[in-house]
Coordinates of N, CA and C in Angstrom, one line a residue:
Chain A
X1 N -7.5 30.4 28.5 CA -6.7 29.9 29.6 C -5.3 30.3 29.5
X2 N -4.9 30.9 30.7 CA -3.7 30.8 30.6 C -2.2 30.2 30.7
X3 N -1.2 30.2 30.3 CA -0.4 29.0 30.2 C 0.8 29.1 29.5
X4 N 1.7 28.2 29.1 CA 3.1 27.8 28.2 C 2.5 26.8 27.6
X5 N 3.2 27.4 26.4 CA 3.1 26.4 24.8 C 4.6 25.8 24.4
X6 N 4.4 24.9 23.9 CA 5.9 24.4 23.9 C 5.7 23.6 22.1
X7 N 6.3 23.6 21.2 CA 6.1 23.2 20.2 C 7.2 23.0 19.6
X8 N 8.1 21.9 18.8 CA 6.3 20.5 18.7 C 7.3 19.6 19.4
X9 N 5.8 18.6 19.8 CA 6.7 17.7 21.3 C 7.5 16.8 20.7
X10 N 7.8 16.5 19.9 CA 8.8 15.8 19.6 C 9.4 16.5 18.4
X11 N 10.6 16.1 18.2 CA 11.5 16.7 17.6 C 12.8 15.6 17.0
X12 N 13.2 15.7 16.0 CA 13.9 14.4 15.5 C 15.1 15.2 14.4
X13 N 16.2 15.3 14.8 CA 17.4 16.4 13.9 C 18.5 15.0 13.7
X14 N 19.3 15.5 12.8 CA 19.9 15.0 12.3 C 21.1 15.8 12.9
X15 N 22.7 14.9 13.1 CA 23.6 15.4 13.3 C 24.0 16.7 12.3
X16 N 24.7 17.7 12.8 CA 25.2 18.6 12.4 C 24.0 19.5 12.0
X17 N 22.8 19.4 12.2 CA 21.7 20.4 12.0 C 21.7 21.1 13.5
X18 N 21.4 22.5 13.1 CA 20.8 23.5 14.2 C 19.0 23.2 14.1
X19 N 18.4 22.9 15.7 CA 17.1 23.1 15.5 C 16.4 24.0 16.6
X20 N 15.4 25.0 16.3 CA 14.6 25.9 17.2 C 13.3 25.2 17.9
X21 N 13.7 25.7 19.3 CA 12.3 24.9 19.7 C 11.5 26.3 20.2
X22 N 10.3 25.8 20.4 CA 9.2 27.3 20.8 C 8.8 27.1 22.0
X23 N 8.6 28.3 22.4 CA 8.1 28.5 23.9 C 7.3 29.6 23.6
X24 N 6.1 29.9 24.2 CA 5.5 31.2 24.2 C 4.3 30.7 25.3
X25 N 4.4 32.4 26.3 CA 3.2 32.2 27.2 C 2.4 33.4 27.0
X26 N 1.2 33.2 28.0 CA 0.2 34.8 28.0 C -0.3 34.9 29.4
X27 N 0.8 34.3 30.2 CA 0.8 34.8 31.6 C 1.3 36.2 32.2
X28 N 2.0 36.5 30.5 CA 2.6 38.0 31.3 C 3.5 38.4 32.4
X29 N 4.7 37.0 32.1 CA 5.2 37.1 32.9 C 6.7 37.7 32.3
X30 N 7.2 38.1 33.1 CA 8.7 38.8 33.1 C 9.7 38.1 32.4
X31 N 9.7 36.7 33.5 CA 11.1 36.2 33.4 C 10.7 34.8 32.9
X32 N 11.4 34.3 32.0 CA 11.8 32.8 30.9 C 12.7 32.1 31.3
X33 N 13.0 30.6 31.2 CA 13.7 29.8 31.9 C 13.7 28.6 30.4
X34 N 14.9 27.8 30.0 CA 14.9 26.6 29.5 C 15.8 25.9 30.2
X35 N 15.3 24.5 30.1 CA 15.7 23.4 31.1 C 15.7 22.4 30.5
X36 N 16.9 21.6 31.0 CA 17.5 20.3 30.2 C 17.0 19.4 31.4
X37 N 16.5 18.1 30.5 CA 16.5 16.8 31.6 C 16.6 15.8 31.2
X38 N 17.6 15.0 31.6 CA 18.1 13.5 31.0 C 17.5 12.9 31.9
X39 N 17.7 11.6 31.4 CA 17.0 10.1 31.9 C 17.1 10.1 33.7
X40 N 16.4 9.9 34.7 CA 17.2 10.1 36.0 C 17.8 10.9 36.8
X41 N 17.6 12.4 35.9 CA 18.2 13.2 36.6 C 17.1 14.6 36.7
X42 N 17.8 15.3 37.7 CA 16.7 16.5 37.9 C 16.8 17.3 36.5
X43 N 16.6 18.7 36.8 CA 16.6 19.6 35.8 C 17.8 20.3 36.0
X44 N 18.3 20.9 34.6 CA 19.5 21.4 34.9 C 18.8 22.9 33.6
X45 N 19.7 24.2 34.7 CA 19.3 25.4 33.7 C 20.2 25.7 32.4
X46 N 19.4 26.0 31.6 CA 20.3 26.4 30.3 C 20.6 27.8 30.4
X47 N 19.3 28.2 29.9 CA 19.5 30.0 29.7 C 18.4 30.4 30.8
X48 N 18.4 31.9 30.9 CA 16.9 32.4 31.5 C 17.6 34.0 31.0
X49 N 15.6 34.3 31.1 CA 15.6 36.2 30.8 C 14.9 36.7 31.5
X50 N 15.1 37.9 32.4 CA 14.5 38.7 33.0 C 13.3 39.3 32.1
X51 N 13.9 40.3 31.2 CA 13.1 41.0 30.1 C 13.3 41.1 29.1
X52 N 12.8 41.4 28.5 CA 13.3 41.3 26.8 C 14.0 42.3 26.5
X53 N 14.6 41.3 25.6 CA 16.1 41.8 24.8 C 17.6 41.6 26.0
X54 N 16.7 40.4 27.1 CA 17.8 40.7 28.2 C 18.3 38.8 28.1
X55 N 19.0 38.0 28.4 CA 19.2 36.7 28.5 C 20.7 36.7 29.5
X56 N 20.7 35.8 29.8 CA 21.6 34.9 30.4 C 22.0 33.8 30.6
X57 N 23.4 33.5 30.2 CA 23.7 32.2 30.9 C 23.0 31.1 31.9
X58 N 22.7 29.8 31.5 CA 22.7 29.0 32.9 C 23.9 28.0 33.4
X59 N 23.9 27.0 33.9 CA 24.9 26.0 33.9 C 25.6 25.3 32.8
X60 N 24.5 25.0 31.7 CA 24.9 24.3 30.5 C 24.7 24.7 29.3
X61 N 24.8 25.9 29.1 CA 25.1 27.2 28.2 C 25.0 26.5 26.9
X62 N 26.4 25.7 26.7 CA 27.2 25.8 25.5 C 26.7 25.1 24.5
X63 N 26.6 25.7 23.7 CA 25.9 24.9 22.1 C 24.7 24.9 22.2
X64 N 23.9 26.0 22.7 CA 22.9 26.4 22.7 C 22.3 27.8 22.5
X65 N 21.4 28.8 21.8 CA 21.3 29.7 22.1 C 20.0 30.2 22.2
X66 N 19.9 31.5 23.0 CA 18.4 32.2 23.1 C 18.1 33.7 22.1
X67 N 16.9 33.6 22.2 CA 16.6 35.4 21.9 C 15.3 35.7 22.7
X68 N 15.0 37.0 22.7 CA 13.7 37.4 23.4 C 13.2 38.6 23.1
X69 N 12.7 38.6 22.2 CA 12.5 39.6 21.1 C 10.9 40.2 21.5
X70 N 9.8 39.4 22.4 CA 8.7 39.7 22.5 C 9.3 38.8 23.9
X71 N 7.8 39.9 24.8 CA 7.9 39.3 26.0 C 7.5 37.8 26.1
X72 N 6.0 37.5 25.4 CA 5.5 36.6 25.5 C 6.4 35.2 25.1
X73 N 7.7 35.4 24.1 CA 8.0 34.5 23.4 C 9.5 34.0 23.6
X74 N 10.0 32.8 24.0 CA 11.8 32.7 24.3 C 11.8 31.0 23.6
X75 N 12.6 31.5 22.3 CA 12.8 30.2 21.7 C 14.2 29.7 21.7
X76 N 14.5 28.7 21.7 CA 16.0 27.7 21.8 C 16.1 27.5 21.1
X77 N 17.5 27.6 20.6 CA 18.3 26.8 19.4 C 19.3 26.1 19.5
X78 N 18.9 24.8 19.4 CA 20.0 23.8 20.0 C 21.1 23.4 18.4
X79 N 22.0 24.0 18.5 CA 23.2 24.0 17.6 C 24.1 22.9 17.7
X80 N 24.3 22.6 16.6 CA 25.4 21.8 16.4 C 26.7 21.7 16.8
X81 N 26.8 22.6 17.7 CA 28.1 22.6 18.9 C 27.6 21.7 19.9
X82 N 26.2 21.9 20.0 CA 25.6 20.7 21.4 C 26.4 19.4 21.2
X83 N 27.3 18.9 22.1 CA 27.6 17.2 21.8 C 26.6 16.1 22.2
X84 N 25.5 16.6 23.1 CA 25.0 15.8 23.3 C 23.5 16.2 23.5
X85 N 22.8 16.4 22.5 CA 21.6 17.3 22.5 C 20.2 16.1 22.6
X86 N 20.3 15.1 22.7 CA 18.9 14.2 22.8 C 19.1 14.4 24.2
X87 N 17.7 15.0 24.3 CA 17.1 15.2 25.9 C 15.7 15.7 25.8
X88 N 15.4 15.6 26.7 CA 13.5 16.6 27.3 C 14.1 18.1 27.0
X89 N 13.3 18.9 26.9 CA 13.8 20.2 27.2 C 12.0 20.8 27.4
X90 N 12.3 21.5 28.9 CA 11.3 22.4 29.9 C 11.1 23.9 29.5
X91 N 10.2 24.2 28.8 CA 10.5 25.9 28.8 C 9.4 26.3 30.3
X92 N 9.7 27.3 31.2 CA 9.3 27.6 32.6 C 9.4 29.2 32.1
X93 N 7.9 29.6 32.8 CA 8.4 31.0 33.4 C 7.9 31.2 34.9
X94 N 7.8 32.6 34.6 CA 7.8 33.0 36.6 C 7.4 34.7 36.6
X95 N 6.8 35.3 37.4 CA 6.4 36.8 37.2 C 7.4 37.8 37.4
X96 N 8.4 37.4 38.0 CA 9.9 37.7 38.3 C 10.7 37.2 38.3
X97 N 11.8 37.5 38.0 CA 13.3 36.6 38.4 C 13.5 36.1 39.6
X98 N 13.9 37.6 40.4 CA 14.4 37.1 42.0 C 13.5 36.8 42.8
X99 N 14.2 36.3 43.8 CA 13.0 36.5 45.0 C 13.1 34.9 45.5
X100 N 13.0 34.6 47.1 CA 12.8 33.4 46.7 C 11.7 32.5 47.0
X101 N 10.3 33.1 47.2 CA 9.4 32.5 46.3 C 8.9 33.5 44.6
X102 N 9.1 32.1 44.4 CA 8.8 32.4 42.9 C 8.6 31.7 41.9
X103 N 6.7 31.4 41.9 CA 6.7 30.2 41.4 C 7.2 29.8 40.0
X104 N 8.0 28.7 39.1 CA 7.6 28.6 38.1 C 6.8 27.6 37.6
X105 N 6.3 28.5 36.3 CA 5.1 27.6 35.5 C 5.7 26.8 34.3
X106 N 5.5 25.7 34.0 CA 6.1 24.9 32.9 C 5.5 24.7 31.8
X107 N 6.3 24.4 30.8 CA 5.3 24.0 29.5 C 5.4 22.6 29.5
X108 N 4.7 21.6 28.6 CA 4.4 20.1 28.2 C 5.7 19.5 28.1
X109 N 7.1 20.3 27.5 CA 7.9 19.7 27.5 C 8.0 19.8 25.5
X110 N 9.6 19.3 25.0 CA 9.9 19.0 23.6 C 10.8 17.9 23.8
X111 N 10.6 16.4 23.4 CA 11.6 15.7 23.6 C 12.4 15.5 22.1
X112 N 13.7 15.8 22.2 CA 14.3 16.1 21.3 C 14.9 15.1 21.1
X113 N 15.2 14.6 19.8 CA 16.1 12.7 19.2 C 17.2 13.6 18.4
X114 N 18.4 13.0 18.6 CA 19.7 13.4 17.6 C 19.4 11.8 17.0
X115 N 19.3 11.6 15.3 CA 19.6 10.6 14.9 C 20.8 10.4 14.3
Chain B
X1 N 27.6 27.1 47.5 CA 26.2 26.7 46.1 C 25.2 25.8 46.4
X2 N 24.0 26.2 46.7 CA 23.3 24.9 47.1 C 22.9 23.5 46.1
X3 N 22.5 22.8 46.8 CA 22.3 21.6 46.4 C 21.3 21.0 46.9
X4 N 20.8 20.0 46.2 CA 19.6 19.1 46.9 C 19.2 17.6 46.8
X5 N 19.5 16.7 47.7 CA 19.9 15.1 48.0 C 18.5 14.5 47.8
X6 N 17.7 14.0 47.0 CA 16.9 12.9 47.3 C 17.0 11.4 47.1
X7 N 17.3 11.0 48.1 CA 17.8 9.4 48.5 C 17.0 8.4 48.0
X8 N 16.0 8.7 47.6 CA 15.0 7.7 47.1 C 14.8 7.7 45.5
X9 N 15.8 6.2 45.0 CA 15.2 6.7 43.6 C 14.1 6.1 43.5
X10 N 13.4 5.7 44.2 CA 11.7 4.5 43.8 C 11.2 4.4 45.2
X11 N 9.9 4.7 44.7 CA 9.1 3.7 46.4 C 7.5 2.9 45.6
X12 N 7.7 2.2 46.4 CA 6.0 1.4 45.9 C 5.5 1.8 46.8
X13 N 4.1 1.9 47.1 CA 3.4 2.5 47.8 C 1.6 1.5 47.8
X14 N 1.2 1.1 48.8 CA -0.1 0.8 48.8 C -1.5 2.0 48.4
X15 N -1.6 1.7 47.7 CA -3.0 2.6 47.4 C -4.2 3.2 49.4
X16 N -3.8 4.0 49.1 CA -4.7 4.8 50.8 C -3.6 4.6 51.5
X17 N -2.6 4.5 51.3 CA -1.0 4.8 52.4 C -0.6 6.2 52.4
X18 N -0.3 6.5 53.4 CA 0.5 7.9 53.4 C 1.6 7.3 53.0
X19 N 2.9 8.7 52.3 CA 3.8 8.2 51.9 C 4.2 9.5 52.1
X20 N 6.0 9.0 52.6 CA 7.3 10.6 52.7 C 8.0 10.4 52.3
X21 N 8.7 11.7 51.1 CA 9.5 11.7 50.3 C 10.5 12.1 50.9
X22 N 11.7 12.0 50.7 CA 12.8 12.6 51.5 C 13.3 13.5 50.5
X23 N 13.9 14.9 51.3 CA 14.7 15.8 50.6 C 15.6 16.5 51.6
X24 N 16.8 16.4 51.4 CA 17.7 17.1 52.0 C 18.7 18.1 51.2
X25 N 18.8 19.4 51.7 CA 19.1 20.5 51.2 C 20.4 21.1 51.8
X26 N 21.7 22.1 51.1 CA 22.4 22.3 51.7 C 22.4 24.0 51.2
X27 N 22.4 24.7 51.9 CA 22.7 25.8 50.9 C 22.9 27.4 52.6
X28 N 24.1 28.0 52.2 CA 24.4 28.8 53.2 C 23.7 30.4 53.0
X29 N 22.5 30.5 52.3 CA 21.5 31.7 52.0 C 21.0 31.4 53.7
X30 N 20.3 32.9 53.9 CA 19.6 32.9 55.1 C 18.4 32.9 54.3
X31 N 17.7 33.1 53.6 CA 16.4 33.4 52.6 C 16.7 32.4 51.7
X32 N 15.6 31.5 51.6 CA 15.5 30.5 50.3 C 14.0 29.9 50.4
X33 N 14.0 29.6 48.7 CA 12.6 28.8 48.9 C 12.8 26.8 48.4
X34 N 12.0 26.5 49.5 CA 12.0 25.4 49.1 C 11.0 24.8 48.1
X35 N 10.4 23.9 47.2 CA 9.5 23.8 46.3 C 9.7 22.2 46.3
X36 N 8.1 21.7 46.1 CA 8.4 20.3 45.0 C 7.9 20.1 44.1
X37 N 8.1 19.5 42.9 CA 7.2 19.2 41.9 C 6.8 18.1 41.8
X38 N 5.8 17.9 41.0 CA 5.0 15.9 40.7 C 5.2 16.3 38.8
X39 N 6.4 15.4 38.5 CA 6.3 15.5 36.7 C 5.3 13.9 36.7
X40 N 4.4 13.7 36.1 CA 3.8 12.7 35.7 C 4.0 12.0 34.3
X41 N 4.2 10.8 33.9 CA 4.9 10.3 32.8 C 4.6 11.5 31.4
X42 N 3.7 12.1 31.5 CA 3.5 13.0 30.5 C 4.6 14.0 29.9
X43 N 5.5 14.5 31.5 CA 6.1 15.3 31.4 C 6.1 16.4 31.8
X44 N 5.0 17.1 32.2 CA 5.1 18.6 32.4 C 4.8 18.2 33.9
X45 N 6.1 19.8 34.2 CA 6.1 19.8 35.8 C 5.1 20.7 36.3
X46 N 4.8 19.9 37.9 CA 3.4 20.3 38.3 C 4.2 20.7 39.3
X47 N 3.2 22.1 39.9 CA 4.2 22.8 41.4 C 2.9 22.0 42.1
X48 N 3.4 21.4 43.4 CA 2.8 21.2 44.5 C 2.1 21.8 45.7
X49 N 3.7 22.2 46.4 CA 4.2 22.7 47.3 C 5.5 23.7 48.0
X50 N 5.3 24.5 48.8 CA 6.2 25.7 48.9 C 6.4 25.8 50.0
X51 N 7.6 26.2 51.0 CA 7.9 26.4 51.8 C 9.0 27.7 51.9
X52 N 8.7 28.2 52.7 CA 10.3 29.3 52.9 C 10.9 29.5 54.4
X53 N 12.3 29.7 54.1 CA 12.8 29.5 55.3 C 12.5 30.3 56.2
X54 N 11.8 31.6 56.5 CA 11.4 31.6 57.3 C 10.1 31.2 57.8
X55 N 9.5 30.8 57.2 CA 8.0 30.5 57.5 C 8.4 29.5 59.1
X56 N 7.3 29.7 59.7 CA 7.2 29.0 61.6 C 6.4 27.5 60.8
X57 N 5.6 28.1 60.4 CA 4.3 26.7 59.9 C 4.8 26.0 58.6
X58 N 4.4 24.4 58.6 CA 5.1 23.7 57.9 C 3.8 23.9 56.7
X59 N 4.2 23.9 55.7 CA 3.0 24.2 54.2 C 2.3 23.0 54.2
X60 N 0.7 23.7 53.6 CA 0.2 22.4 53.8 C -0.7 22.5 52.2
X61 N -1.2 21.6 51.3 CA -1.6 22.0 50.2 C -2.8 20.7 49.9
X62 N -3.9 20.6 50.4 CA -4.4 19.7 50.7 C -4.4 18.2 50.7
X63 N -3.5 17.1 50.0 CA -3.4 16.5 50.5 C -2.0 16.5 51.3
X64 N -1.1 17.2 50.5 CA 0.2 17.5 50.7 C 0.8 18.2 51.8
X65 N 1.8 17.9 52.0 CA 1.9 18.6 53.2 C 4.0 18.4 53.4
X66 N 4.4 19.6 53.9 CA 5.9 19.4 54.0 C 6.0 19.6 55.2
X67 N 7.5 18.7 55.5 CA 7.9 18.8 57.1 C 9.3 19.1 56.8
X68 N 9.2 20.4 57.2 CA 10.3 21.4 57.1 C 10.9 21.3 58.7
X69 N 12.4 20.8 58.5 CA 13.1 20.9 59.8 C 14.4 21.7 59.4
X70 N 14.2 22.5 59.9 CA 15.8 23.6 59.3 C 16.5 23.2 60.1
X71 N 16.7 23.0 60.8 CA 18.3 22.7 61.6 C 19.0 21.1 60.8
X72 N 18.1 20.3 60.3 CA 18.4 19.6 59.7 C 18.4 19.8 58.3
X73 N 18.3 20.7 57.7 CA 18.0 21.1 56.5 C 17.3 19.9 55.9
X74 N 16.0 19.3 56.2 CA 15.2 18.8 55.5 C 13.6 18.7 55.1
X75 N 13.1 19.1 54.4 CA 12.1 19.1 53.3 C 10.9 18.1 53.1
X76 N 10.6 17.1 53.9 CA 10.2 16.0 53.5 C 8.8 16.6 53.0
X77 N 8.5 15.7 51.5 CA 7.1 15.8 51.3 C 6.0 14.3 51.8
X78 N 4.7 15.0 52.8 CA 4.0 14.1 53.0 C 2.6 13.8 51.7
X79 N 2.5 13.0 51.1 CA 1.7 12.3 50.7 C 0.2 11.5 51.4
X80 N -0.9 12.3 51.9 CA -1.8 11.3 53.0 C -2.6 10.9 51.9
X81 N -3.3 10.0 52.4 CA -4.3 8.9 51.4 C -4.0 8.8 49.7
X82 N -2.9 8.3 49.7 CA -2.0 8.3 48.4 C -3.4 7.5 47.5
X83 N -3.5 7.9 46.2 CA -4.1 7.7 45.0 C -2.8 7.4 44.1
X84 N -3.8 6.5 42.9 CA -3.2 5.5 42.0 C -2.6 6.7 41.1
X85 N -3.5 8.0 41.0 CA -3.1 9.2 40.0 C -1.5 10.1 40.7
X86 N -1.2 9.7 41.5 CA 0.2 10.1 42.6 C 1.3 9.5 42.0
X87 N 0.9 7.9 41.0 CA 2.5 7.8 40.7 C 2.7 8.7 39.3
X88 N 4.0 8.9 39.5 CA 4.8 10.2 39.2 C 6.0 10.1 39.6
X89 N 7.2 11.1 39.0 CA 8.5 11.4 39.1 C 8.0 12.7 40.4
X90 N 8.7 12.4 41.6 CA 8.6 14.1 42.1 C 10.2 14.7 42.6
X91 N 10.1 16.2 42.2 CA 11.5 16.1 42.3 C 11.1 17.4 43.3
X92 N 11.8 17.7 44.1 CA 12.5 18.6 45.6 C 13.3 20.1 44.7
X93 N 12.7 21.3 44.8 CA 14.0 21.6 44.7 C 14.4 23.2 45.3
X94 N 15.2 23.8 45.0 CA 15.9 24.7 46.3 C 15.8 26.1 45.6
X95 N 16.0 27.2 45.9 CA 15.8 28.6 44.9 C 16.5 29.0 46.0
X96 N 17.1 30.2 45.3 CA 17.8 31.5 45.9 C 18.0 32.1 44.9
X97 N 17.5 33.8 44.7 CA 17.6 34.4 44.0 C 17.1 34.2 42.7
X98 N 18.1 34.2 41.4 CA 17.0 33.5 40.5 C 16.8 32.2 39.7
X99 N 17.7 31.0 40.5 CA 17.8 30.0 40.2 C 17.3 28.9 41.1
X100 N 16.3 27.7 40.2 CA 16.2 26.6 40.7 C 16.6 25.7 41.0
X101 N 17.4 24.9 41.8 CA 18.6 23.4 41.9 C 17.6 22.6 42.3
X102 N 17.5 21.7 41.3 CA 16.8 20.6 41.6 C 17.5 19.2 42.3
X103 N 17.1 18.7 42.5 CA 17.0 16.8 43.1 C 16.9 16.2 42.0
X104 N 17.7 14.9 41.9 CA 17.1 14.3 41.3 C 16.0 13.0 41.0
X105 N 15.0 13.1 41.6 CA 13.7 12.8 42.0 C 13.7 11.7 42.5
X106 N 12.6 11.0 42.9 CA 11.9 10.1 43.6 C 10.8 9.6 42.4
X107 N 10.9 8.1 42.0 CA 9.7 8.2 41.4 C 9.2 6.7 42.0
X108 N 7.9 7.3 42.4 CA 6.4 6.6 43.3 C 5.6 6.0 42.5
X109 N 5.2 5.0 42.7 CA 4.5 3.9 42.3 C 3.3 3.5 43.7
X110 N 2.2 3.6 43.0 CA 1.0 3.3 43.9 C 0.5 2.1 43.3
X111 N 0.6 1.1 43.9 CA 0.0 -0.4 44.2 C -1.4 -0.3 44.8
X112 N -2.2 -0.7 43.8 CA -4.1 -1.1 43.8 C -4.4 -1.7 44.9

């Protein structure tokens, strides 16, 4: 079956730790997307990649980072610059970037705890 | 920069009620897509439904169905013979190019 894997659903870091979260699909798709979502609110974009070895900024960048080293694979590393890193986090892809239909596909989700 | 209004943070809903979600959108693209999703307490977002601004015919996705009025810029998603498996977070949201702007959802509650 195909799909996004997201690993592991919960997640529990201690201040001042960096932690990686996983995403990998076998949809074969192009472009990768991570997504923050607090209590009540929509989704907001972090990073996204067209192709690999390619990334970009989203809205809420900072204290976070990406790589994309294989197509199938785009992992997050929420750093200890994050001031406020306990949240859901969505990894999404899509078969292309632009365009404006374009569906994306989600993974289960990583709910992340700062203790 | 577009944006996207959903006014409803909650609805209850009778079990076999239709039910419409409001979504209003603002965005100065001539080409955009509109989308909604159903996150269910689980968490993973589920695509529903699609519309684009040119499309004449409002999308329809079997039970689902959107009422797309451009001049008002709004989106509504119809829900017909709502099921108990329907409550969910559903959130509205807008694309242009390569980014999604979401709403910040509506979450439905279906009463037995």
């Amino acid at each position: 079956d195909g799909g996004i894997t997201q690993s592991p659903k919960y997640l529990f870091r201690k201040e001042g730790q960096n932690v990686t979260l996983s995403c990998e699909q076998n949809l074969n798709h192009d472009a990768m997307y991570w997504y923050r979502q607090d209590p009540g609110q929509g989704l907001r974009l972090i990073y996204y990649s067209q192709i690999v070895n390619d990334f970009q900024k989203g809205d809420i960048a900072e204290g976070y980072s990406v790589s994309r080293e294989k197509k199938e694979s785009f992992p997050l590393t929420v750093t200890s610059a994050q001031k406020n890193p306990t949240a859901f986090y969505l990894c999404a892809s899509s078969i292309r970037l632009a365009g404006a239909y374009n569906e994306q596909f989600f993974g289960p989700g990583t709910r992340l705890t700062v203790l | 920069a577009q944006k996207i209004t959903q006014t409803q943070p909650g609805m209850f809903v009778q079990e076999k009620e239709a039910v419409t979600l409001d979504c209003t959108y603002d965005t100065s693209d001539q080409s955009y897509g509109l989308f909604w999703y159903k996150q269910p307490s689980s968490g993973e977002m589920i695509f529903l439904i699609y519309q684009g601004s040119y499309d004449e015919q409002n999308a329809t996705e079997g039970r689902y169905s959107l009422n797309f009025q451009k001049a008002r810029k709004s989106a509504n998603l119809v829900i017909s013979a709502s099921q108990l498996g329907d409550s969910a977070m559903y959130f509205c949201a807008i694309r242009s190019n390569y980014q999604l702007i979401w709403g910040a959802g509506t979450k439905l509650i279906i009463k037995p």
